[in-house]
Coordinates of C-alpha atoms and ligand atoms in Angstrom, one line a residue:
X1 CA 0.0 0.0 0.0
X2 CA 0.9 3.5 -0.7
X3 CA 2.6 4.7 2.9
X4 CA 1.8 8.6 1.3
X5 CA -2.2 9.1 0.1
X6 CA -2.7 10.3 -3.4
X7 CA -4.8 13.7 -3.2
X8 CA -7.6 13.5 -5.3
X9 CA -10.5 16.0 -6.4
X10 CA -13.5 14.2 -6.4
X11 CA -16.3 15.8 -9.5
X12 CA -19.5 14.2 -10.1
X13 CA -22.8 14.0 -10.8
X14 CA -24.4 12.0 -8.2
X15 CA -25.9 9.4 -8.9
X16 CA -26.0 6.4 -7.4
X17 CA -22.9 4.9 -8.8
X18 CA -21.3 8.3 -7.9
X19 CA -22.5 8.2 -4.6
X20 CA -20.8 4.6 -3.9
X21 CA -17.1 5.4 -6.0
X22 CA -17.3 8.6 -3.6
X23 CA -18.2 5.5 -0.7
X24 CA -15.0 4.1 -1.5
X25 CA -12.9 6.9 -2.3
X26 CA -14.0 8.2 0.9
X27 CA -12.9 4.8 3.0
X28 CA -9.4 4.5 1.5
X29 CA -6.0 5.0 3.3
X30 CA -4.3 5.1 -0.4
X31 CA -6.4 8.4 -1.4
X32 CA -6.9 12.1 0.4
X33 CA -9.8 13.7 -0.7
X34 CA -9.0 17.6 -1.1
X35 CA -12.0 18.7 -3.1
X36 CA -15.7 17.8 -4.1
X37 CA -17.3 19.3 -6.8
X38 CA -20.6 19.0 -8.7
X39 CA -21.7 19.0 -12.7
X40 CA -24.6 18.8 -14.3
X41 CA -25.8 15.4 -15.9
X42 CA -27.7 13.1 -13.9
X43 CA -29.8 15.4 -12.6
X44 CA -30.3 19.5 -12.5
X45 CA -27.0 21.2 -11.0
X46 CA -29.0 22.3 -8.2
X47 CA -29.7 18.8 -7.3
X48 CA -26.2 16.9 -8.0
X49 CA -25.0 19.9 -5.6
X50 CA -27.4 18.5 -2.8
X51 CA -26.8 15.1 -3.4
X52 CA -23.1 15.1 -3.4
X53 CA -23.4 17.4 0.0
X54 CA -25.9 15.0 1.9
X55 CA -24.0 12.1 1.0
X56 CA -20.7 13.7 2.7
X57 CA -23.0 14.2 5.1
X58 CA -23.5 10.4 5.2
X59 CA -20.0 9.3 5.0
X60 CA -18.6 12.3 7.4
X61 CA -16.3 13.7 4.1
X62 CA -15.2 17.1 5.4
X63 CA -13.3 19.0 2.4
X64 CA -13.9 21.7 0.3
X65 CA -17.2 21.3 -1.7
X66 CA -18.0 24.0 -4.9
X67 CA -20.8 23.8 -7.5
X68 CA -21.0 23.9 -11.4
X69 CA -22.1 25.1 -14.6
X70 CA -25.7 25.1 -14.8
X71 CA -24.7 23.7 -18.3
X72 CA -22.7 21.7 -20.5
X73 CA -19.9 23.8 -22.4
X74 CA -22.1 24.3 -25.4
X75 CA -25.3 21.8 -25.3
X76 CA -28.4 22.1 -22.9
X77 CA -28.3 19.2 -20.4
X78 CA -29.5 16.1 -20.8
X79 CA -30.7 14.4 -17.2
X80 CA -31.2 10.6 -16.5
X81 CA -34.5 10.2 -13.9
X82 CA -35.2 7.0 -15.2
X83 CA -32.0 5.7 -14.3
X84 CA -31.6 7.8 -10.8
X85 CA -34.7 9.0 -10.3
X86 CA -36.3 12.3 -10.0
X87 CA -33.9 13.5 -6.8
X88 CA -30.9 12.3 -8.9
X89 CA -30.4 10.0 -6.2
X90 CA -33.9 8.5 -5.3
X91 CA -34.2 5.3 -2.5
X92 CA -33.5 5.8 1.0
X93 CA -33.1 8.9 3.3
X94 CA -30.3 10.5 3.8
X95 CA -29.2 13.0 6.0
X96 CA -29.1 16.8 4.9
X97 CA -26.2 18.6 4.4
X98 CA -23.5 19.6 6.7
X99 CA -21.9 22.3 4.9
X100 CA -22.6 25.1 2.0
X101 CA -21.0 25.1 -1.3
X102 CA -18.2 27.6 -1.4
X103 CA -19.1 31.1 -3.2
X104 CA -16.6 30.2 -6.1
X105 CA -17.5 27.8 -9.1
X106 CA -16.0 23.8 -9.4
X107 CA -13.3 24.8 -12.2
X108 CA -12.0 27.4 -9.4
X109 CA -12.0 25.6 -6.7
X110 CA -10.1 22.9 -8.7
X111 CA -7.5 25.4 -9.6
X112 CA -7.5 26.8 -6.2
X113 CA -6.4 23.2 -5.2
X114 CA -3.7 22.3 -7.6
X115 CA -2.3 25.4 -6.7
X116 CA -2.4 24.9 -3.1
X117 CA -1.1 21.1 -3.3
X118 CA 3.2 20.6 -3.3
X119 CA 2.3 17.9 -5.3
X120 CA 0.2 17.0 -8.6
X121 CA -3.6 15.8 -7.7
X122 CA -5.6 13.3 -9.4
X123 CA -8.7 14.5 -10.7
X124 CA -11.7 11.7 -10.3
X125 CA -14.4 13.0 -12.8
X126 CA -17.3 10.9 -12.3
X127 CA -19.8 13.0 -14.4
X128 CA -19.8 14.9 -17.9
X129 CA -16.4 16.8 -18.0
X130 CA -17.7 19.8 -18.2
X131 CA -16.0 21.1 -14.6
X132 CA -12.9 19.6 -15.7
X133 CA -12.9 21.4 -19.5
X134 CA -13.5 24.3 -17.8
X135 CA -10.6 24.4 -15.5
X136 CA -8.4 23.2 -18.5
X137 CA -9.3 26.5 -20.8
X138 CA -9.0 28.4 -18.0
X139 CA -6.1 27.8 -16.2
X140 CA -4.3 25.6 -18.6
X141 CA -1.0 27.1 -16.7
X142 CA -2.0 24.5 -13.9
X143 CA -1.9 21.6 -16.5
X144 CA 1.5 20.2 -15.0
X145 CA 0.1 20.2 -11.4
X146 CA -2.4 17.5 -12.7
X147 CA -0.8 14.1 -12.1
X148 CA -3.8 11.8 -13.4
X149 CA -7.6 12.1 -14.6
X150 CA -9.2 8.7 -13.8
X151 CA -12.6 9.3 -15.3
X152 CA -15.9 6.8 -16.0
X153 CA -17.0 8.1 -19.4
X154 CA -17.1 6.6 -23.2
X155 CA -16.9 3.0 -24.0
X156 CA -14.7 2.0 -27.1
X157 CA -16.9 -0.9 -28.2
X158 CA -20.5 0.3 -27.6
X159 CA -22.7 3.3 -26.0
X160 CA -25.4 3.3 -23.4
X161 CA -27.3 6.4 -24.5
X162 CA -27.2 6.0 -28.1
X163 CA -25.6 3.5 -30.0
X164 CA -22.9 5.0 -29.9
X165 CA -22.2 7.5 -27.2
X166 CA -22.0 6.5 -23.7
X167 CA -24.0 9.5 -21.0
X168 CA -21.4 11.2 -19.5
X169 CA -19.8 12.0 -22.7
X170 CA -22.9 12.3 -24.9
X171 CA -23.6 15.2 -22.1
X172 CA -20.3 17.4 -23.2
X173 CA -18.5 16.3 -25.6
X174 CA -16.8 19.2 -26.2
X175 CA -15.8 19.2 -23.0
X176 CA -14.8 15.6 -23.5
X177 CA -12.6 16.6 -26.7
X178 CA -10.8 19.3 -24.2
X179 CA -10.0 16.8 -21.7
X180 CA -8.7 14.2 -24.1
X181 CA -6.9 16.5 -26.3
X182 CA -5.4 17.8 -23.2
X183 CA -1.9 16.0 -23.1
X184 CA -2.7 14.9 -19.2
X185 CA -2.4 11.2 -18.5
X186 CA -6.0 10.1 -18.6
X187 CA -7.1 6.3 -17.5
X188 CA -10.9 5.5 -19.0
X189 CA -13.0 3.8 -17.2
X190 CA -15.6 3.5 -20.1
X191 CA -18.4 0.7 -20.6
X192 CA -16.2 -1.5 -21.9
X193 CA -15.3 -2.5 -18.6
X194 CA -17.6 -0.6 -16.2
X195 CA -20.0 -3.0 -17.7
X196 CA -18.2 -6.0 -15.9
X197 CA -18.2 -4.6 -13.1
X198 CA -21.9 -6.0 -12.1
X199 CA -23.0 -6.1 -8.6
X200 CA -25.6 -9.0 -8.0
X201 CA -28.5 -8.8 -6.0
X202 CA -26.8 -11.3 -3.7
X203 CA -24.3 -8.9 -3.3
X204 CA -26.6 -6.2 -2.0
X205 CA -27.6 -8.4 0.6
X206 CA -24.0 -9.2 1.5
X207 CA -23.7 -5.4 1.6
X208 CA -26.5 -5.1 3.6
X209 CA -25.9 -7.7 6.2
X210 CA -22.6 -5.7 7.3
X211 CA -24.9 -3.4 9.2
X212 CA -24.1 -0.1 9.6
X213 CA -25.3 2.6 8.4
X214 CA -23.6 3.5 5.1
X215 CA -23.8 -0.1 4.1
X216 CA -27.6 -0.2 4.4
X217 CA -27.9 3.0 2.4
X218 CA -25.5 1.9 0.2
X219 CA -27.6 -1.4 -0.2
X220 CA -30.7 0.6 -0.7
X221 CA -28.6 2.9 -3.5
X222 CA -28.4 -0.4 -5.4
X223 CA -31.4 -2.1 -5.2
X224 CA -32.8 1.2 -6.6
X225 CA -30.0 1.6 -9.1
X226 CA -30.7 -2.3 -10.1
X227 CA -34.6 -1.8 -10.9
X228 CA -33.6 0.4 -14.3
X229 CA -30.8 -2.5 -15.1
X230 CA -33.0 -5.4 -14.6
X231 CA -35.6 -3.7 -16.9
X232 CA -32.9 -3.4 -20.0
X233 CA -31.9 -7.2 -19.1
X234 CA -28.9 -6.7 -17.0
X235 CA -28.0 -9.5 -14.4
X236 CA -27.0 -7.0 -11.8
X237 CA -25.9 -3.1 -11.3
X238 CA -23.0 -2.0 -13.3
X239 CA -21.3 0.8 -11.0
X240 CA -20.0 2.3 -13.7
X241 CA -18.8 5.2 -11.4
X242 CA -16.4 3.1 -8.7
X243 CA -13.9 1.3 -11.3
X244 CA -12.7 5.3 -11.5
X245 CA -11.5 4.9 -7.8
X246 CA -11.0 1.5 -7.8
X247 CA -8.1 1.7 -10.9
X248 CA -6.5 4.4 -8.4
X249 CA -6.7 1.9 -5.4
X250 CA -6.4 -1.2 -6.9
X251 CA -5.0 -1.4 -10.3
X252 CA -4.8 -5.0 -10.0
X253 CA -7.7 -5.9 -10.1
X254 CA -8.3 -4.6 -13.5
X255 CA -6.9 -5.2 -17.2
X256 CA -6.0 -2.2 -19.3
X257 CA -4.5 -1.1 -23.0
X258 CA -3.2 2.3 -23.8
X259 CA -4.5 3.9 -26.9
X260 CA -5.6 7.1 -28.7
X261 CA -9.0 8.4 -27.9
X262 CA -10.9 10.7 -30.2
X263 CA -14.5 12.2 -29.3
X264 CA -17.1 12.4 -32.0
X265 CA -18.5 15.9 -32.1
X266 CA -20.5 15.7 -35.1
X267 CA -22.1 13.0 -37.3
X268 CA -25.9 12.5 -37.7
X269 CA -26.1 9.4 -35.6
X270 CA -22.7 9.4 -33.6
X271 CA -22.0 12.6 -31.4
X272 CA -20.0 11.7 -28.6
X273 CA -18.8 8.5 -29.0
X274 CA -15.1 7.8 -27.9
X275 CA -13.1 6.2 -30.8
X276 CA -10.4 4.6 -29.9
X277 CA -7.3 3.7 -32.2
X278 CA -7.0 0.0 -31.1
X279 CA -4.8 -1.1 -33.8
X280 CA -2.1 2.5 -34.1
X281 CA -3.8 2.9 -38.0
X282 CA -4.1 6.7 -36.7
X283 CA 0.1 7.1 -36.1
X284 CA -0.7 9.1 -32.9
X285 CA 0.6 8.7 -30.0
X286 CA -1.8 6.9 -27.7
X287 CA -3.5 9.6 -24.7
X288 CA -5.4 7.3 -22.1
X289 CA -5.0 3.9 -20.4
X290 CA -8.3 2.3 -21.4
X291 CA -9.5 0.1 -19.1
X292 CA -10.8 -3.1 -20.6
X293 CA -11.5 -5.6 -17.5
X294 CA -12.4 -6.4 -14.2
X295 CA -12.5 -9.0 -11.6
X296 CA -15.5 -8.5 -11.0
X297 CA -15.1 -10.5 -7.3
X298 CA -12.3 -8.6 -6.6
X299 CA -14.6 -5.4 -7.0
X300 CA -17.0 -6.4 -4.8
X301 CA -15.0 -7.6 -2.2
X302 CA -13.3 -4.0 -2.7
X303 CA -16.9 -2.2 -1.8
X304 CA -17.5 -4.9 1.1
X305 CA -14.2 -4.1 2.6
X306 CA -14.6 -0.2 2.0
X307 CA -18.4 -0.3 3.8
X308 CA -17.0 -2.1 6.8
X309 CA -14.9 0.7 7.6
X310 CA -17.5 2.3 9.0
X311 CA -18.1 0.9 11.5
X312 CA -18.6 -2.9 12.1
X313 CA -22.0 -3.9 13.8
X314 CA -22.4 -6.6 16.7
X315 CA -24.6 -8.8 15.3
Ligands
BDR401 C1 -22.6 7.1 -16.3 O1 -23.9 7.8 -16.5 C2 -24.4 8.1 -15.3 O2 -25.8 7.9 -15.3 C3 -23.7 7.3 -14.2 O3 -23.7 8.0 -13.0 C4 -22.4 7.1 -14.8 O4 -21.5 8.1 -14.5 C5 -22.7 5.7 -17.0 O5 -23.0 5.9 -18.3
CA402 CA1 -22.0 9.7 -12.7

């Protein structure tokens, strides 16, 4: 294990597969949370900013917490309610926020923390990259103090939303095209593998039985997330959202291959897809680790082991 944490910006949309890679993000020794930020996409701005503060109201995450764009760089947003609900984040209660959002916007108080830091931060985007764009055209002086952006977003093989474009993407993918045009070391978490990573209803109720109180929300999260899934004929909840943690945390777990990534702004049927380069035919140098697979076991002993921390229950 890392003896030094890697600082980290969380930035997402939450969500309940945000919510639990934040779970577990939150939990680890390896990682030190410096910043949480919102973005539009699964739900309104103004909710995504409520849920991400009443879940680090849940898991007792005390950092610096700023909002976002009301909108994508140049779209109008697209939200998901059948897939999170009309909260963004619909199932069980949580608690309500402990803190405010700072006065300043996400891409500021993402610069305001790179500059702060000795040492480059990893940025976790878990949502459209909107936040993430805009701190690139804005401060692109702070590029070096970026060490990493492990992001769930894309999918080289297939999309969710359309054919071809995976959400998070699909939502900005001009912000996409900034991010990956941006010469930062990106690793992809896309749906190429974030579909393995499948959480079973068994597994909820393994999740469930450790008994405290982020595990039986986190249960809850699930079961909700699942009812969407087991409609389009998945066996299980993909959370597409964690494997962006968990390739920070533990890269062993998961199988990758380094290519180059292009983003589809155009096309009649094909805006936002992420194409990637598999065989070199392109002659450019590849710019993100795409991840490709998962133990999927592994994973979910991963989120087990991350729940129990806290707090174990006497049964
Ligand atoms: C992505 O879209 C959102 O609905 C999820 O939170 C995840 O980030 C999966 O396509
Ligand atoms: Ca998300």
């Amino acid at each position: 294990m890392n003896k030094h944490p890697i600082p980290i910006l969380l930035d997402g949309d939450p969500g309940h597969d945000d919510a639990i890679a934040w779970v577990l993000a939150n939990a680890s020794p390896m990682l030190d949370i410096r910043g949480v930020t919102s973005v539009c996409g699964n739900q309104t701005i103004e909710k995504t900013t409520y849920n991400a503060l009443r879940i680090m109201a849940l898991v007792g995450l005390n950092a610096p917490m700023a909002m976002g764009r009301t909108k994508p760089l140049i779209g109008e947003p697209i939200i998901a309610p059948t897939v999170h609900g009309n909260s963004g984040l619909d199932g069980p209660v949580l608690p309500e926020p402990a803190q405010k959002p700072l006065s300043i916007d996400a891409s500021q108080l993402m610069a305001q923390v790179l500059e702060q830091s000795d040492e480059p931060v990893t940025i976790v985007p878990t949502g459209p990259l909107t936040n993430v764009a805009s701190l690139l055209l804005s401060r692109p002086d702070l590029k070096p103090k970026i060490a990493r952006i492990s992001l769930m977003g894309g999918g080289i093989a297939f999309g969710n939303w359309t054919p071809a474009a995976e959400f998070n993407i699909l939502v900005d993918p001009e912000a996409a095209d900034i991010v990956f045009k941006s010469g930062v070391p990106i690793t992809m978490a896309g749906l190429d593998v974030t579909e393995q990573a499948l959480v079973f209803p068994e597994d909820f109720a393994r999740i469930r039985a450790v008994g405290n109180h982020v595990a039986i929300v986190v249960a809850d999260w699930l079961a909700f997330f699942y009812q969407f899934h087991r409609s389009m004929g998945y066996p299980g909840a993909p959370v597409h959202d964690a494997v962006a943690v968990a390739a920070l945390i533990a890269p062993e777990i998961l199988q990758k291959t380094d290519m180059y990534v292009q983003i589809e702004l155009a096309g009649d049927f094909c805006r936002g897809a992420t194409l990637g380069d598999r065989f070199g035919v392109l002659k450019k140098p590849a710019n993100a680790t795409v991840l490709t697979g998962i133990d999927r076991q592994a994973f979910v002993d991963l989120l087990v082991d991350a729940i129990k921390t806290y707090g174990e229950v006497a049964k």
